[in-house]
XYZ file of C-alpha atoms in Angstrom:
302
model
C 0.000 0.000 0.000
C 1.394 3.406 -0.946
C 1.528 6.181 1.627
C -0.202 9.552 1.550
C 3.058 11.234 0.487
C 4.050 8.755 -2.194
C 6.439 10.450 -4.622
C 6.400 13.834 -2.891
C 9.710 15.591 -2.315
C 9.994 16.868 1.237
C 12.630 19.076 2.858
C 12.915 18.966 6.650
C 15.219 21.406 8.457
C 16.764 20.491 11.789
C 16.072 16.877 10.929
C 19.101 15.297 12.555
C 17.483 14.770 15.943
C 14.268 15.089 17.923
C 11.149 16.321 16.157
C 12.869 16.869 12.824
C 14.211 13.335 12.709
C 10.801 11.955 13.662
C 9.173 14.002 10.894
C 11.707 12.858 8.288
C 11.244 9.191 9.178
C 7.453 9.539 9.182
C 7.439 11.197 5.747
C 9.723 8.481 4.393
C 7.387 5.809 5.774
C 4.573 7.434 3.773
C 6.541 7.284 0.523
C 8.169 10.728 0.437
C 11.645 11.435 -0.887
C 13.631 13.478 1.623
C 16.211 16.205 1.865
C 17.408 15.922 5.462
C 18.886 19.194 6.694
C 20.858 19.678 9.888
C 23.829 21.915 10.623
C 24.936 19.570 13.395
C 25.248 22.171 16.155
C 24.873 21.732 19.896
C 21.854 22.639 21.977
C 23.008 26.275 22.155
C 23.917 26.516 18.477
C 27.671 25.929 18.768
C 29.231 23.729 16.052
C 29.317 19.973 16.572
C 31.695 17.371 15.203
C 29.209 14.866 13.801
C 26.761 14.849 10.873
C 23.301 13.974 12.173
C 21.738 14.782 8.787
C 23.812 12.066 7.139
C 22.921 9.560 9.861
C 19.194 10.142 9.381
C 19.479 10.009 5.586
C 21.370 6.716 5.930
C 18.665 5.427 8.271
C 15.962 6.235 5.733
C 17.883 4.597 2.892
C 18.569 1.510 5.002
C 14.808 1.146 5.432
C 14.300 1.286 1.668
C 13.494 4.983 1.332
C 15.088 7.843 -0.578
C 16.969 10.608 1.228
C 19.950 12.906 0.828
C 21.632 14.939 3.586
C 22.127 18.701 3.564
C 24.425 20.304 6.112
C 24.054 23.965 5.155
C 23.083 26.856 7.440
C 19.509 27.633 6.435
C 19.622 30.984 8.260
C 21.876 32.264 5.452
C 20.802 33.100 1.915
C 23.374 30.700 0.510
C 22.342 27.844 2.783
C 18.620 28.289 2.181
C 19.094 28.568 -1.572
C 21.253 25.438 -1.643
C 18.624 23.578 0.383
C 16.002 24.157 -2.309
C 18.583 23.560 -5.041
C 19.470 20.189 -3.489
C 15.857 19.067 -3.751
C 15.561 20.227 -7.352
C 18.924 18.828 -8.408
C 18.340 15.457 -6.725
C 14.650 14.862 -7.393
C 13.642 17.482 -9.962
C 10.969 19.053 -7.779
C 9.972 20.263 -4.318
C 6.552 19.672 -2.816
C 6.777 20.209 0.937
C 8.930 22.305 3.259
C 9.029 21.529 6.973
C 10.727 24.344 8.902
C 11.891 22.893 12.201
C 15.498 23.919 12.945
C 16.289 25.724 16.189
C 18.144 25.867 19.480
C 17.874 27.545 22.887
C 19.831 30.092 24.900
C 17.545 30.607 27.879
C 18.042 33.573 30.187
C 15.836 35.871 32.228
C 15.494 39.197 30.393
C 17.896 41.121 32.640
C 20.572 38.470 32.000
C 19.870 37.970 28.289
C 22.833 39.097 26.188
C 22.315 40.732 22.811
C 24.243 37.889 21.142
C 21.927 35.305 22.713
C 18.901 37.275 21.504
C 20.286 37.573 17.973
C 21.364 33.932 17.729
C 17.989 32.493 18.761
C 15.910 34.900 16.663
C 18.236 34.200 13.729
C 17.939 30.416 13.742
C 14.211 30.258 14.476
C 12.713 33.235 12.665
C 15.252 33.943 9.924
C 15.753 30.192 9.586
C 12.061 29.937 8.719
C 11.951 32.986 6.453
C 14.852 32.164 4.139
C 13.924 28.550 3.217
C 10.311 29.699 2.808
C 11.404 32.575 0.563
C 13.452 30.363 -1.751
C 10.855 27.580 -1.873
C 8.096 30.120 -2.535
C 10.062 31.649 -5.424
C 10.297 28.201 -7.033
C 6.588 27.483 -6.536
C 5.549 30.902 -7.872
C 7.640 30.335 -10.995
C 6.028 26.923 -11.447
C 2.540 28.404 -11.124
C 3.314 31.195 -13.587
C 4.580 28.587 -16.052
C 1.207 26.829 -15.874
C 2.369 24.060 -13.539
C 0.509 25.068 -10.379
C 1.995 23.012 -7.531
C 0.275 21.206 -4.699
C 2.782 22.677 -2.272
C 2.796 22.585 1.505
C 4.746 24.381 4.231
C 4.614 23.460 7.919
C 6.308 25.905 10.271
C 7.228 25.184 13.875
C 6.073 27.605 16.543
C 5.697 26.772 20.236
C 3.438 27.222 23.220
C 6.082 29.741 24.278
C 5.300 31.753 21.164
C 1.558 31.616 21.781
C 1.516 32.286 25.529
C 5.035 33.394 26.495
C 7.558 31.510 28.609
C 9.487 32.788 31.619
C 13.215 32.790 30.905
C 12.707 32.464 27.152
C 12.159 35.997 25.883
C 14.271 35.440 22.768
C 12.721 32.063 21.950
C 9.157 33.203 22.675
C 9.520 36.300 20.494
C 10.931 34.269 17.610
C 8.213 31.638 17.866
C 5.490 34.309 17.980
C 7.035 35.828 14.863
C 6.788 32.464 13.122
C 3.018 32.470 13.646
C 2.726 35.911 12.032
C 5.004 34.822 9.180
C 2.784 31.775 8.661
C -0.343 33.921 8.328
C 1.315 36.287 5.856
C 2.768 33.476 3.748
C -0.574 31.657 3.632
C -2.302 34.805 2.392
C 0.381 35.645 -0.171
C 1.093 32.184 -1.569
C -2.361 30.649 -1.822
C -2.792 31.884 -5.399
C 0.270 29.838 -6.377
C -0.983 26.543 -4.957
C 0.907 26.803 -1.655
C -0.641 26.072 1.741
C 1.169 27.265 4.867
C 0.380 26.150 8.413
C 2.153 26.048 11.766
C 2.342 23.635 14.653
C 3.072 24.293 18.319
C 4.370 20.910 19.454
C 5.051 19.581 22.925
C 7.517 16.704 22.887
C 10.732 15.409 24.400
C 13.705 16.845 22.525
C 17.147 18.165 23.417
C 15.518 21.554 23.966
C 12.894 20.317 26.426
C 14.225 17.260 28.235
C 16.465 19.348 30.509
C 14.300 22.460 30.905
C 11.143 20.451 31.609
C 12.802 17.266 32.871
C 9.928 16.153 35.095
C 7.136 16.468 32.529
C 9.239 15.208 29.632
C 10.545 12.013 31.244
C 9.667 8.800 29.420
C 7.326 6.515 31.389
C 8.406 3.063 32.508
C 5.625 1.556 30.436
C 2.527 2.405 28.427
C 1.984 5.307 26.060
C 4.905 7.742 25.911
C 2.972 10.990 25.492
C 6.091 13.111 25.074
C 7.693 11.037 22.313
C 8.390 13.316 19.326
C 6.957 10.677 16.992
C 3.486 11.577 18.303
C 3.641 14.992 16.623
C 4.737 13.742 13.202
C 1.438 12.263 11.924
C -0.185 15.710 11.900
C 2.878 17.212 10.218
C 2.857 14.499 7.546
C -0.835 15.047 6.853
C -0.403 18.823 6.649
C 2.521 18.222 4.287
C 0.499 15.976 2.002
C -2.007 16.632 -0.770
C -4.691 15.218 1.544
C -4.752 18.481 3.536
C -6.288 20.431 0.641
C -8.036 23.601 1.825
C -6.234 23.844 5.186
C -4.013 26.911 5.314
C -3.150 29.770 7.633
C -3.901 27.681 10.702
C -1.995 26.898 13.895
C -2.257 23.549 15.680
C -1.024 22.349 19.048
C 0.120 18.728 18.999
C 1.032 16.736 22.081
C 0.787 13.010 22.740
C -2.553 11.892 21.315
C -4.063 15.397 21.334
C -4.481 17.801 18.404
C -5.873 21.274 19.094
C -6.844 23.976 16.615
C -5.518 27.249 18.047
C -7.795 30.215 17.413
C -5.412 33.042 18.253
C -6.161 36.692 18.846
C -9.781 37.755 18.338
C -11.744 40.797 19.537
C -13.027 40.646 23.088
C -15.080 43.183 25.076
C -15.025 46.667 23.549
C -16.299 50.161 24.320
C -16.602 53.170 21.991
C -17.210 56.644 23.424
C -17.401 58.227 19.986
C -14.808 60.808 20.948
C -11.506 60.972 22.814
C -11.279 59.509 26.326
C -9.561 61.241 29.191
C -6.843 59.114 30.831
C -9.052 58.536 33.869
C -12.008 57.527 31.694
C -9.781 55.243 29.626
C -8.608 53.556 32.814
C -12.128 53.122 34.191
C -13.536 51.614 31.010
C -10.485 49.391 30.513
C -10.900 47.869 33.971
C -14.584 47.196 33.220
C -13.697 45.555 29.902
C -11.048 43.394 31.556
C -13.591 42.244 34.125
C -15.932 41.206 31.304
C -13.264 39.371 29.312
C -11.513 36.054 29.675
C -8.443 35.695 31.858
C -5.183 35.452 29.851
C -3.546 32.091 29.297
C -0.842 30.912 31.680
C 2.729 31.905 30.988
C 4.969 28.858 30.993
C 7.679 28.528 33.605
C 11.176 27.865 32.325
C 12.291 25.460 35.004
C-alpha cells in the first residue's frame, strides 16, 4: 500500500534529531523522498563534530526509502538557496517544506545578552523565512509557467510563542514571529498553490528534556505521550495533498491530542465616539477586563 506522500519531495530542516528526525522518518514511511537538513550544532547553536543529517538520511535509505543529507546553514541566503537547489537537483521538484530547525539560549530578560537574543531569533525566525522565501520563489515560478503546484509548508512555533515563557524571551519572540510569518505566507502564496500552516508541538527533545525534565521524562511503560513521533502524523498530513483547503492555521500537537488554536480575536469593547480622558480610559479598561476572559498561563522555564 502506498503512503499519503508517495512520490512527494519533502525538505525537513533540523532533521538530525528530535522532532525533525521523527518528521523525516514519518514522511519516508509514507513514501516521500527526503532532503534531510541539519547543521549539526549543539543545543546552544555551537558547532558539533558529527553529521546527524547524514545519519538520518542513511537510516531512511537503510529502510528502503530515498533521502539525501544537507548540512548547510539555512539561516543564510546561501544555505537556504542550496537547500532548495538540493531538492531540485536530486529529485527534480519540491513539494513540501518543513521548517523545524532551532536551538535555545535561555536567560531571564535582565541576564539575556544581545548575542543570545540575535542567535535564537536568527535560527528560528530567519531560519524559517529564508527557506520559505526560496521555496516560494520556485513554486511561484512553477505556477506562472502553468504548472501550479500542490505545495505545503509546515512551520514550527511553540506554546512559548503563543503564551510566552518565563526565561525564554528570545525564543518566545521568535516563535510568535513564526506564527505571524505563517499567516502572511498563507495569504500571499495561496494563489500559487501553496498552503502554509504552523504547529506548536510539545515533545521530548534536546531543547525540552532538561528544561522540563519532570514532565518530559519517558514513562516506565505504556503510552509515551512526550515522544516526538506523536507529533509527526499531523505534520505528515499537513505536508500531504490530503490536507487540501487547510491553510493559515496553527495547531497544538502533544501526545494523542491535536488542538486547533484560534489566536487573537476581539473581546469586550467600548466606543465613546470621541476621545477619552486618561481617567475615563482607565475606568472603562478595567470594566472591559472584568468582562473578558483571563489570559492564558505563561509557561515557567524550570
